[in-house]
PDB file of C-alpha atoms in Angstrom:
ATOM      1  CA  UNK O  11     113.199 100.780  85.587  1.00 48.00           C
ATOM      2  CA  UNK O  12     116.106 104.655  86.186  1.00 47.00           C
ATOM      3  CA  UNK O  13     119.091 103.930  87.490  1.00 49.00           C
ATOM      4  CA  UNK O  14     118.175 106.307  90.542  1.00 74.00           C
ATOM      5  CA  UNK O  15     115.605 104.241  91.721  1.00 80.00           C
ATOM      6  CA  UNK O  16     117.497 101.648  95.005  1.00 82.00           C
ATOM      7  CA  UNK O  17     117.706  98.116  95.570  1.00 83.00           C
ATOM      8  CA  UNK O  18     117.841  95.365  97.642  1.00 79.00           C
ATOM      9  CA  UNK O  19     118.433  96.532 101.584  1.00 78.00           C
ATOM     10  CA  UNK O  20     118.890 100.027 100.076  1.00 85.00           C
ATOM     11  CA  UNK O  21     115.785  99.432  99.566  1.00 84.00           C
ATOM     12  CA  UNK O  22     113.685  98.349 102.315  1.00 78.00           C
ATOM     13  CA  UNK O  23     115.912 101.201 104.519  1.00 82.00           C
ATOM     14  CA  UNK O  24     115.069 103.932 102.749  1.00 86.00           C
ATOM     15  CA  UNK O  25     111.010 102.913 102.958  1.00 85.00           C
ATOM     16  CA  UNK O  26     110.932 101.843 106.069  1.00 81.00           C
ATOM     17  CA  UNK O  27     112.787 105.924 106.352  1.00 85.00           C
ATOM     18  CA  UNK O  28     110.074 107.186 103.941  1.00 86.00           C
ATOM     19  CA  UNK O  29     106.943 105.146 105.722  1.00 84.00           C
ATOM     20  CA  UNK O  30     108.285 106.263 108.856  1.00 83.00           C
ATOM     21  CA  UNK O  31     108.000 109.849 108.360  1.00 86.00           C
ATOM     22  CA  UNK O  32     104.788 109.187 106.755  1.00 84.00           C
ATOM     23  CA  UNK O  33     103.563 107.900 110.370  1.00 80.00           C
ATOM     24  CA  UNK O  34     105.302 110.103 112.007  1.00 85.00           C
ATOM     25  CA  UNK O  35     105.158 113.691 110.736  1.00 89.00           C
ATOM     26  CA  UNK O  36     102.789 113.800 107.556  1.00 91.00           C
ATOM     27  CA  UNK O  37      99.535 116.407 109.077  1.00 93.00           C
ATOM     28  CA  UNK O  38      97.013 114.230 106.973  1.00 93.00           C
ATOM     29  CA  UNK O  39      97.969 111.057 108.680  1.00 89.00           C
ATOM     30  CA  UNK O  40      98.394 113.078 112.466  1.00 90.00           C
ATOM     31  CA  UNK O  41      94.679 114.732 111.497  1.00 93.00           C
ATOM     32  CA  UNK O  42      92.652 111.687 109.939  1.00 93.00           C
ATOM     33  CA  UNK O  43      94.452 109.916 113.008  1.00 89.00           C
ATOM     34  CA  UNK O  44      93.603 111.963 115.788  1.00 90.00           C
ATOM     35  CA  UNK O  45      89.607 112.272 114.580  1.00 93.00           C
ATOM     36  CA  UNK O  46      89.252 108.969 113.025  1.00 92.00           C
ATOM     37  CA  UNK O  47      90.209 107.660 117.081  1.00 91.00           C
ATOM     38  CA  UNK O  48      87.938 109.821 119.007  1.00 90.00           C
ATOM     39  CA  UNK O  49      85.029 106.891 116.676  1.00 89.00           C
ATOM     40  CA  UNK O  50      86.402 103.727 118.866  1.00 86.00           C
ATOM     41  CA  UNK O  51      87.243 105.910 122.005  1.00 80.00           C
ATOM     42  CA  UNK O  52      83.591 104.864 123.659  1.00 70.00           C
ATOM     43  CA  UNK O  53      84.807 101.928 123.529  1.00 66.00           C
ATOM     44  CA  UNK O  54      86.419 102.195 126.621  1.00 58.00           C
ATOM     45  CA  UNK O  55      84.497 103.974 128.632  1.00 56.00           C
ATOM     46  CA  UNK O  56      85.634 102.894 132.275  1.00 43.00           C
ATOM     47  CA  UNK O  57      81.479 101.600 133.209  1.00 41.00           C
ATOM     48  CA  UNK O  58      80.619  97.287 133.385  1.00 40.00           C
ATOM     49  CA  UNK O  59      78.396  97.820 129.943  1.00 52.00           C
ATOM     50  CA  UNK O  60      82.530  99.127 128.688  1.00 47.00           C
ATOM     51  CA  UNK O  61      84.280  96.252 129.363  1.00 52.00           C
ATOM     52  CA  UNK O  62      81.626  93.412 128.587  1.00 54.00           C
ATOM     53  CA  UNK O  63      82.354  94.667 125.032  1.00 50.00           C
ATOM     54  CA  UNK O  64      85.768  94.162 125.336  1.00 52.00           C
ATOM     55  CA  UNK O  65      85.312  90.921 123.953  1.00 48.00           C
ATOM     56  CA  UNK O  66      87.096  89.555 120.907  1.00 48.00           C
ATOM     57  CA  UNK O  67      83.566  89.307 118.709  1.00 50.00           C
ATOM     58  CA  UNK O  68      82.516  92.909 119.195  1.00 64.00           C
ATOM     59  CA  UNK O  69      80.715  94.347 116.624  1.00 72.00           C
ATOM     60  CA  UNK O  70      81.643  96.717 114.615  1.00 80.00           C
ATOM     61  CA  UNK O  71      79.894  99.501 113.911  1.00 85.00           C
ATOM     62  CA  UNK O  72      79.126 100.954 111.034  1.00 88.00           C
ATOM     63  CA  UNK O  73      81.493 103.908 111.102  1.00 92.00           C
ATOM     64  CA  UNK O  74      84.891 102.067 110.779  1.00 93.00           C
ATOM     65  CA  UNK O  75      83.871 100.947 107.478  1.00 94.00           C
ATOM     66  CA  UNK O  76      84.529 104.331 106.041  1.00 95.00           C
ATOM     67  CA  UNK O  77      86.398 105.424 108.444  1.00 95.00           C
ATOM     68  CA  UNK O  78      88.914 102.723 107.268  1.00 94.00           C
ATOM     69  CA  UNK O  79      88.172 103.399 103.836  1.00 94.00           C
ATOM     70  CA  UNK O  80      89.178 106.526 103.834  1.00 94.00           C
ATOM     71  CA  UNK O  81      91.578 105.726 105.951  1.00 92.00           C
ATOM     72  CA  UNK O  82      92.405 103.148 102.553  1.00 90.00           C
ATOM     73  CA  UNK O  83      92.314 106.845  99.992  1.00 91.00           C
ATOM     74  CA  UNK O  84      95.175 108.369 102.382  1.00 91.00           C
ATOM     75  CA  UNK O  85      97.199 105.766 102.355  1.00 88.00           C
ATOM     76  CA  UNK O  86      97.190 105.058  98.379  1.00 87.00           C
ATOM     77  CA  UNK O  87      97.627 109.257  97.553  1.00 89.00           C
ATOM     78  CA  UNK O  88     100.969 108.652 100.812  1.00 89.00           C
ATOM     79  CA  UNK O  89     102.601 105.192  98.351  1.00 87.00           C
ATOM     80  CA  UNK O  90     102.269 106.453  95.775  1.00 90.00           C
ATOM     81  CA  UNK O  91     104.770 109.784  96.433  1.00 90.00           C
ATOM     82  CA  UNK O  92     106.936 107.642  98.021  1.00 89.00           C
ATOM     83  CA  UNK O  93     107.190 105.552  95.352  1.00 90.00           C
ATOM     84  CA  UNK O  94     107.693 108.652  93.360  1.00 91.00           C
ATOM     85  CA  UNK O  95     109.965 109.637  95.752  1.00 89.00           C
ATOM     86  CA  UNK O  96     112.259 106.925  94.722  1.00 90.00           C
ATOM     87  CA  UNK O  97     112.424 107.108  91.799  1.00 91.00           C
ATOM     88  CA  UNK O  98     109.424 104.679  90.477  1.00 92.00           C
ATOM     89  CA  UNK O  99     107.900 105.651  87.942  1.00 88.00           C
ATOM     90  CA  UNK O 100     104.213 103.639  89.916  1.00 87.00           C
ATOM     91  CA  UNK O 101     103.113 102.576  93.306  1.00 84.00           C
ATOM     92  CA  UNK O 102     102.654  98.448  91.351  1.00 85.00           C
ATOM     93  CA  UNK O 103     105.676  98.575  90.424  1.00 88.00           C
ATOM     94  CA  UNK O 104     107.897 100.075  93.445  1.00 86.00           C
ATOM     95  CA  UNK O 105     105.759  97.831  96.067  1.00 80.00           C
ATOM     96  CA  UNK O 106     107.351  94.315  93.074  1.00 84.00           C
ATOM     97  CA  UNK O 107     110.306  95.543  93.068  1.00 84.00           C
ATOM     98  CA  UNK O 108     110.127  95.471  97.337  1.00 79.00           C
ATOM     99  CA  UNK O 109     108.069  92.440  96.547  1.00 76.00           C
ATOM    100  CA  UNK O 110     110.814  90.605  95.527  1.00 80.00           C
ATOM    101  CA  UNK O 111     113.393  92.124  97.310  1.00 78.00           C
ATOM    102  CA  UNK O 112     111.693  91.041 101.234  1.00 71.00           C
ATOM    103  CA  UNK O 113     110.908  87.776  99.580  1.00 71.00           C
ATOM    104  CA  UNK O 114     114.943  87.822  98.793  1.00 74.00           C
ATOM    105  CA  UNK O 115     116.062  88.454 102.221  1.00 64.00           C
ATOM    106  CA  UNK O 116     113.214  85.945 103.951  1.00 60.00           C
ATOM    107  CA  UNK O 117     111.341  88.665 106.095  1.00 53.00           C
ATOM    108  CA  UNK O 118     110.921  92.120 106.110  1.00 51.00           C
ATOM    109  CA  UNK O 119     113.825  94.164 107.611  1.00 53.00           C
ATOM    110  CA  UNK O 120     116.138  94.196 109.566  1.00 59.00           C
ATOM    111  CA  UNK O 121     115.623  96.426 112.716  1.00 62.00           C
ATOM    112  CA  UNK O 122     112.037  95.633 114.767  1.00 64.00           C
ATOM    113  CA  UNK O 123     112.138  99.741 113.277  1.00 60.00           C
ATOM    114  CA  UNK O 124     111.473  98.592 109.628  1.00 63.00           C
ATOM    115  CA  UNK O 125     109.312  96.221 110.521  1.00 63.00           C
ATOM    116  CA  UNK O 126     107.225  97.933 112.306  1.00 63.00           C
ATOM    117  CA  UNK O 127     106.919 100.216 109.628  1.00 64.00           C
ATOM    118  CA  UNK O 128     106.578  97.934 106.580  1.00 66.00           C
ATOM    119  CA  UNK O 129     103.555  95.209 109.735  1.00 64.00           C
ATOM    120  CA  UNK O 130     101.850  99.942 109.462  1.00 66.00           C
ATOM    121  CA  UNK O 131     101.439  99.755 106.315  1.00 70.00           C
ATOM    122  CA  UNK O 132     100.257  96.197 104.688  1.00 67.00           C
ATOM    123  CA  UNK O 133      98.116  96.728 107.095  1.00 66.00           C
ATOM    124  CA  UNK O 134      97.337  99.955 106.599  1.00 72.00           C
ATOM    125  CA  UNK O 135      95.012  97.339 103.405  1.00 77.00           C
ATOM    126  CA  UNK O 136      93.340  94.838 105.202  1.00 87.00           C
ATOM    127  CA  UNK O 137      89.915  96.080 107.291  1.00 90.00           C
ATOM    128  CA  UNK O 138      90.901  93.784 109.985  1.00 89.00           C
ATOM    129  CA  UNK O 139      94.027  95.061 110.625  1.00 85.00           C
ATOM    130  CA  UNK O 140      92.764  98.783 110.817  1.00 87.00           C
ATOM    131  CA  UNK O 141      90.204  97.850 113.383  1.00 88.00           C
ATOM    132  CA  UNK O 142      92.744  96.330 115.851  1.00 85.00           C
ATOM    133  CA  UNK O 143      94.951  99.010 114.920  1.00 83.00           C
ATOM    134  CA  UNK O 144      92.593 102.058 116.205  1.00 87.00           C
ATOM    135  CA  UNK O 145      90.446 100.054 118.700  1.00 86.00           C
ATOM    136  CA  UNK O 146      94.295 100.049 120.504  1.00 83.00           C
ATOM    137  CA  UNK O 147      95.031 103.530 120.025  1.00 82.00           C
ATOM    138  CA  UNK O 148      91.945 103.497 121.279  1.00 84.00           C
ATOM    139  CA  UNK O 149      92.326 102.202 124.590  1.00 82.00           C
ATOM    140  CA  UNK O 150      95.672 104.190 124.834  1.00 77.00           C
ATOM    141  CA  UNK O 151      94.173 107.187 124.652  1.00 69.00           C
ATOM    142  CA  UNK O 152      91.956 106.455 126.866  1.00 58.00           C
ATOM    143  CA  UNK O 153      94.213 105.524 129.739  1.00 60.00           C
ATOM    144  CA  UNK O 154      95.609 108.270 129.974  1.00 49.00           C
TER     145      UNK O 154
END
């Protein structure tokens, strides 16, 4: 591992910073979320029919998997970019070191922001978490 690669608490702090920056400032991700959320919005129209679909057993539309695959691909490129910024040769080395550090710390992060950031990144590789996240985003937008 190159000497410029962060370790321990510095690795957690820098990782949280870079990923928070991605989720708040990255134009590609902002554009993806803006366009993708439209496919989830119709679930939250204020009609009797929409209320009936708010159960936990909601069916997933076919497009949800397509959107998830697009998001997963986008995140992979972003994660590789973060890993390279931090001096790692590849995403595997980065995640290996991060996982080792997190295991030693018996948790993800030291603050709520870091915890939320890590949760968002880790859930980017989970289809169910992605759909849940997008539904919350759509529900929040529908209430505006």
